[in-house]
Amino acid sequence: MSEYTPVPAIELRGITKRFGSVTANKNVDLTAYRGEILSILGENGSGKTTLMNMISGIYFPDEGEIFIDGEPAVISSPKDAFDYKIGMIHQHFKLVDVFSATENIVLGLNEGGKYDLKTANAQVQEICERYGFDIDPTKKIYTMSVSEKQTVEIIKVLYRGADILILDEPTAVLTPQETQKLFTILRRMRDDGKAIIIITHKLHEVLSLSDRVSVLRKGEYVGTVNTAETTESELTEMMVGQKIELNIDRSDPQDPVDRLVVKDITCVNRQGVRVLDDVTFTARSGEILGIAGIAGSGQRELLEAIAGLQHLTEGDIYYHDPKTGEVEDLRNKTPLQIRELGVRLSFVPEDRLGMGLVGNMDIIDNMMLRSYRKGHSAFLQRKAPRDLADKIIDDLQVVTPSAHTPVRRLSGGNVRKVLVGREIAAAPTVLMAAYPVRGLDINSSYTIYNLLNQQKQNGVAVIFVGEDLDVLLELCDRILVIGSGKITGLVDARTTTKEEIGLLMTKSDVSGGEPNE
Amino acid sequence: MSEKVVKKHHREPLIHITKRESMAWWKAWSIRGVAILLALAVAGVIIMLVSDLNPVDVYVAMAGGNFNLEDPSQTRMMWVTFQKVAILLCISLAVTPAFKMKFWNCGAEGQTLMGCVAAATFMIYCGDSMQPALLFPLMLLVSMLAGALWGVIPAVFKAYYNTNETLFTLMMNYIAISLVAFLEIVWESPKNSAKVGVINLFTKGGWLPEINGNRYLPVIVTVLLVCILIFIYLKYSKQGYEISVVGESQNTARYVGINVKKVIIRTMAVSGAICGLAGMLLTSGINHTIYPDAVEGQGFTAILVSWLASFNPIAMIFAAFLIIFLQRGAGAIATNFGLDDSLADIVTGIILFFIIGCEFFIRYKINFRHSKKGGVD
């Protein structure tokens, strides 16, 4: 246990950062002490990551001062940050796949003497034992799970002597069980006298883990509260700026019929990996089918396979046409062929600018993507898309200078609204949405949930790939759990628990073929 | 636990560069204007340093290489300038659809030359025997087909085997050049001259008709027409829209059901066909002969023009004019002052450097240390 020091490990005063006309951080104050866990809470786009990037030397503040241990500090590169013993664990890992854990940890360290892997391994082992990390230092990165890779990233900054640790949304890629394990380790590091800053937008994590919470809203510092003295609704209010009701109104499915029957589909990627392995399920009309799983377990491939964007090596996809009652096989048809069959399939892909939208085109031209073929004229009709763009901007409160702004200039949340709005406007009978609320603020997220619910009530078969288990449990009717390309379970969202889904998410790792150790 | 941090001398960086959101058009154009003035000033200093010439004389000579300044009633030189702008513009317009698709067509030289070959073939074999009403449409069609063929071959390989289009189109140029070198021997006239010579010198068979005795005007008018058509094609047609989508993201294109292979091949056919048209205008309208260097490297210069105009067909008119002005002006410097091409190349280089370099200041802002507002305009 370290003694309480009144001098903060790190203190920010009046930090401002602008990108062009956008102010990402405005006059932010922040203090973090040794021996505590500080949460930075804020909605997407509130400037949390920008702020942390200034502490870790990636950006340089336009205004304001940073103090380390009470002394003014100038951090103009990640190397400076290391000199001040600041270590950041990014959302996206920066590891060399073919190297072992230790090799990645010592990589780039400019130490004298000869390259001694044995000593390094021993040192890594020592750090592991001290904080309770469970990892083999000689294991290669490419054989590791996401949570193990994260562990390596954490050890990497500890090895470099960091005693101010910043973690950017560390739980986004973890199962509930892995999250608990991480929290135990973080608490142990806190007790060892380190200052830990964790960026998150999940309220229950804030409440269960941190000692104090600092809240940012739209780039501005709102305030800091002691976790023990606050509640979920107070924090939400600080974060959003107004009192809001966070309820999803789930109705019972109205006479569901089979709409999309996926049968034994298998999909092999270029590396020869079975990204989808014998997947079978049925999506019914008037129902929201949730898909849960660790990121990268085959969710993307599954939706793309249905949309005609993945080649199937085996299996069939049957579409039951609600108008004619006919059954169409969509197996290995192109997206255009699928549409020509009269299948009204809407798809909100995960990679919104890489697939759903064209970044350099304005909102109007992006509205046209689905509909530009209409009519026999060789020329484009921009009237209808313009009206649709205006309607979506109004209905979903898209923040944009005009409908002529390239979507690349919009914030992540607004981009997603444009995409979801367009896909719903196509009056689908099947609506597939992959992470449709990623990057959205709380209000917009609930707008999207309500839209999905409306679609369900209109008899649309909705397939919803989500990452927040709490939302999946509240929104969906049934939840399909996918692990390593296999269906590991199908549960009733009204009766299941987070723990049950968490276990199903990792099930194929345990039972499936290769041992993990 | 808390050891003292190793103190190092950290300073705020002297400059840092940020991206601008956008800039008022008049501001952007005044930056470009200042850039040209700066270029002339810097080039002037260098001219004085490396030669004993007066920079003003040099610039007058450059203008004199494009327009007859002594006797403005003599318009021939001006028409040649405009005709050269037209041919360069035509090829620049040709490569633009491909570039918007992010297909780096470096084969405009060869595609244009194939148009020349097709036109020359018609002039030699049908020029005197076929009715002009049939000859010219047919010549136009076949020239465009020849250019299109040269463009489609690399496109097919790109679409189906994902070959590198830059290398492929480049190599196609050399095939076209060698083909013309071979045809020079076949069509040699007079014998043993190793040249094709002026085709149908006396009958003018297959020569593009003149307007008011001006043989440059038909070429210029045709190219302006092409310019407007390409502008409309890219901005308002469904095919133009597909080109933009494929260029931005093939995944998005596949997602909305665009047949990416088809768009690649179709766009390169269009690109090649317009090159073919430029070749026909060149051979049947201007040169009336063919030789391996007939396109004079404009197939490559067109890449610069297209980029300089940010793929905007209307802006390309000005970009093409700028380049031709510099090229012809450079030639005039060399002949007027009895120099080799080096000084002219230096002047052209400096002017281009400033014009392209000023785009950096239009897109980015430079902040100096401790400056509150910052920015260099």
XYZ file of C-alpha atoms in Angstrom, chain A residues 253-441:
189
model
C -43.701 -10.910 -31.518
C -46.931 -10.860 -33.547
C -47.598 -14.215 -35.269
C -44.024 -14.854 -36.353
C -43.489 -16.894 -39.510
C -40.221 -18.148 -40.949
C -38.718 -15.501 -43.185
C -35.092 -16.482 -43.615
C -33.903 -20.029 -43.100
C -30.142 -20.493 -42.977
C -29.148 -24.122 -43.326
C -25.745 -25.641 -42.626
C -23.761 -22.843 -44.233
C -19.995 -23.019 -44.256
C -17.686 -20.344 -45.466
C -13.928 -20.645 -45.894
C -11.769 -17.531 -46.157
C -8.640 -17.030 -48.242
C -6.388 -18.374 -45.513
C -8.427 -21.567 -45.529
C -10.012 -20.892 -42.145
C -13.649 -21.907 -41.711
C -15.001 -18.514 -40.706
C -18.504 -19.939 -40.725
C -18.840 -23.544 -39.747
C -22.111 -25.356 -40.332
C -24.329 -22.472 -39.241
C -28.060 -23.085 -39.046
C -30.787 -20.776 -37.785
C -34.109 -19.228 -38.691
C -35.029 -15.562 -38.610
C -38.751 -14.989 -38.194
C -40.944 -12.067 -39.132
C -41.931 -9.649 -36.386
C -39.030 -10.671 -34.229
C -35.604 -9.345 -33.351
C -32.993 -12.052 -33.466
C -29.862 -10.978 -31.627
C -26.421 -12.288 -32.464
C -23.890 -12.236 -29.636
C -20.259 -13.226 -29.720
C -16.737 -11.994 -29.216
C -15.766 -9.552 -31.952
C -14.556 -11.376 -35.048
C -16.264 -14.687 -34.390
C -17.933 -14.769 -37.792
C -20.712 -12.209 -37.309
C -19.560 -10.142 -40.262
C -19.194 -13.144 -42.542
C -22.619 -14.430 -41.542
C -24.402 -11.213 -42.511
C -22.325 -10.837 -45.647
C -23.132 -14.397 -46.659
C -26.850 -13.630 -46.430
C -26.371 -10.378 -48.370
C -24.604 -12.248 -51.167
C -21.144 -10.906 -50.433
C -19.480 -14.109 -49.244
C -19.004 -17.263 -51.217
C -20.538 -20.268 -49.490
C -18.752 -23.586 -49.735
C -21.734 -25.452 -48.321
C -25.283 -24.887 -47.218
C -28.337 -22.951 -48.338
C -30.170 -19.759 -47.467
C -33.915 -19.826 -48.080
C -36.033 -16.715 -48.244
C -39.781 -17.042 -47.712
C -41.438 -14.297 -49.711
C -44.272 -12.849 -47.623
C -46.171 -11.655 -50.713
C -46.077 -14.669 -52.994
C -45.355 -17.315 -50.386
C -42.625 -18.661 -52.630
C -39.296 -19.887 -51.324
C -36.151 -18.606 -53.006
C -32.673 -20.022 -52.547
C -30.206 -17.168 -52.107
C -27.152 -19.393 -52.094
C -24.231 -17.756 -53.914
C -26.361 -15.142 -55.610
C -24.931 -11.663 -56.129
C -26.536 -8.759 -54.261
C -28.094 -7.607 -57.540
C -29.575 -11.035 -58.272
C -31.011 -11.129 -54.767
C -32.731 -7.802 -55.322
C -33.997 -8.846 -58.704
C -35.691 -11.817 -57.041
C -37.748 -9.252 -55.133
C -36.047 -9.942 -51.829
C -36.218 -6.768 -49.776
C -33.074 -7.185 -47.757
C -31.548 -4.234 -45.933
C -28.116 -4.455 -44.432
C -26.315 -2.063 -42.099
C -22.730 -3.321 -42.310
C -20.208 -2.939 -39.532
C -17.692 -1.066 -41.680
C -19.839 1.928 -42.482
C -17.433 3.944 -44.610
C -15.728 0.898 -46.082
C -18.930 -0.760 -47.172
C -22.230 0.924 -46.413
C -21.445 4.440 -47.543
C -19.067 6.360 -49.771
C -17.106 8.784 -47.608
C -16.335 11.401 -50.225
C -19.903 11.636 -51.486
C -22.494 13.868 -49.885
C -25.550 12.593 -48.015
C -27.778 12.877 -51.096
C -25.485 10.807 -53.288
C -25.207 8.233 -50.515
C -28.993 7.979 -50.384
C -28.872 7.080 -54.067
C -26.609 4.073 -53.574
C -29.561 1.754 -53.158
C -31.944 3.411 -55.571
C -29.951 5.023 -58.373
C -30.786 2.249 -60.846
C -34.504 3.071 -60.802
C -35.952 4.130 -64.145
C -34.709 3.647 -67.672
C -32.979 6.982 -68.058
C -29.208 6.974 -68.363
C -29.115 9.920 -66.005
C -29.447 10.204 -62.269
C -32.570 11.440 -60.552
C -31.499 13.433 -57.514
C -34.960 14.653 -56.452
C -36.092 11.597 -54.472
C -32.732 11.045 -52.758
C -32.628 14.731 -51.823
C -36.036 14.451 -50.162
C -34.977 11.261 -48.407
C -31.780 12.912 -47.173
C -33.743 15.843 -45.756
C -36.208 13.487 -44.099
C -33.485 11.401 -42.461
C -31.622 14.499 -41.282
C -34.880 15.664 -39.676
C -36.134 12.377 -38.274
C -32.846 11.133 -36.849
C -31.442 14.552 -35.938
C -28.320 14.136 -38.025
C -25.891 16.925 -37.200
C -24.570 18.188 -40.523
C -23.987 21.582 -42.158
C -26.202 20.473 -45.067
C -27.310 17.504 -47.138
C -24.428 18.374 -49.474
C -21.731 17.643 -46.897
C -19.518 14.628 -47.656
C -20.374 11.961 -45.074
C -16.680 11.553 -44.284
C -16.862 14.952 -42.565
C -19.656 13.846 -40.213
C -18.945 12.357 -36.822
C -19.109 8.576 -36.472
C -22.537 8.617 -34.867
C -24.061 10.781 -37.558
C -22.583 8.624 -40.285
C -24.279 5.615 -38.727
C -27.601 7.424 -38.533
C -27.422 8.214 -42.246
C -26.733 4.567 -42.993
C -29.422 3.133 -40.728
C -31.923 5.693 -41.997
C -31.290 4.763 -45.605
C -31.535 1.034 -45.001
C -34.827 1.349 -43.115
C -36.222 3.700 -45.786
C -35.884 0.864 -48.296
C -38.920 -0.800 -46.620
C -37.191 -4.114 -45.999
C -38.690 -7.479 -45.106
C -35.384 -8.557 -43.605
C -33.247 -5.995 -41.812
C -29.727 -6.933 -40.786
C -27.826 -4.515 -38.602
C -24.266 -4.994 -37.390
C -23.409 -2.798 -34.408
C -25.827 -0.060 -35.538
C -25.301 2.027 -32.396
C -21.516 1.878 -32.236
C -20.305 5.455 -31.922
C -23.740 6.867 -31.131
C -24.625 8.906 -28.081
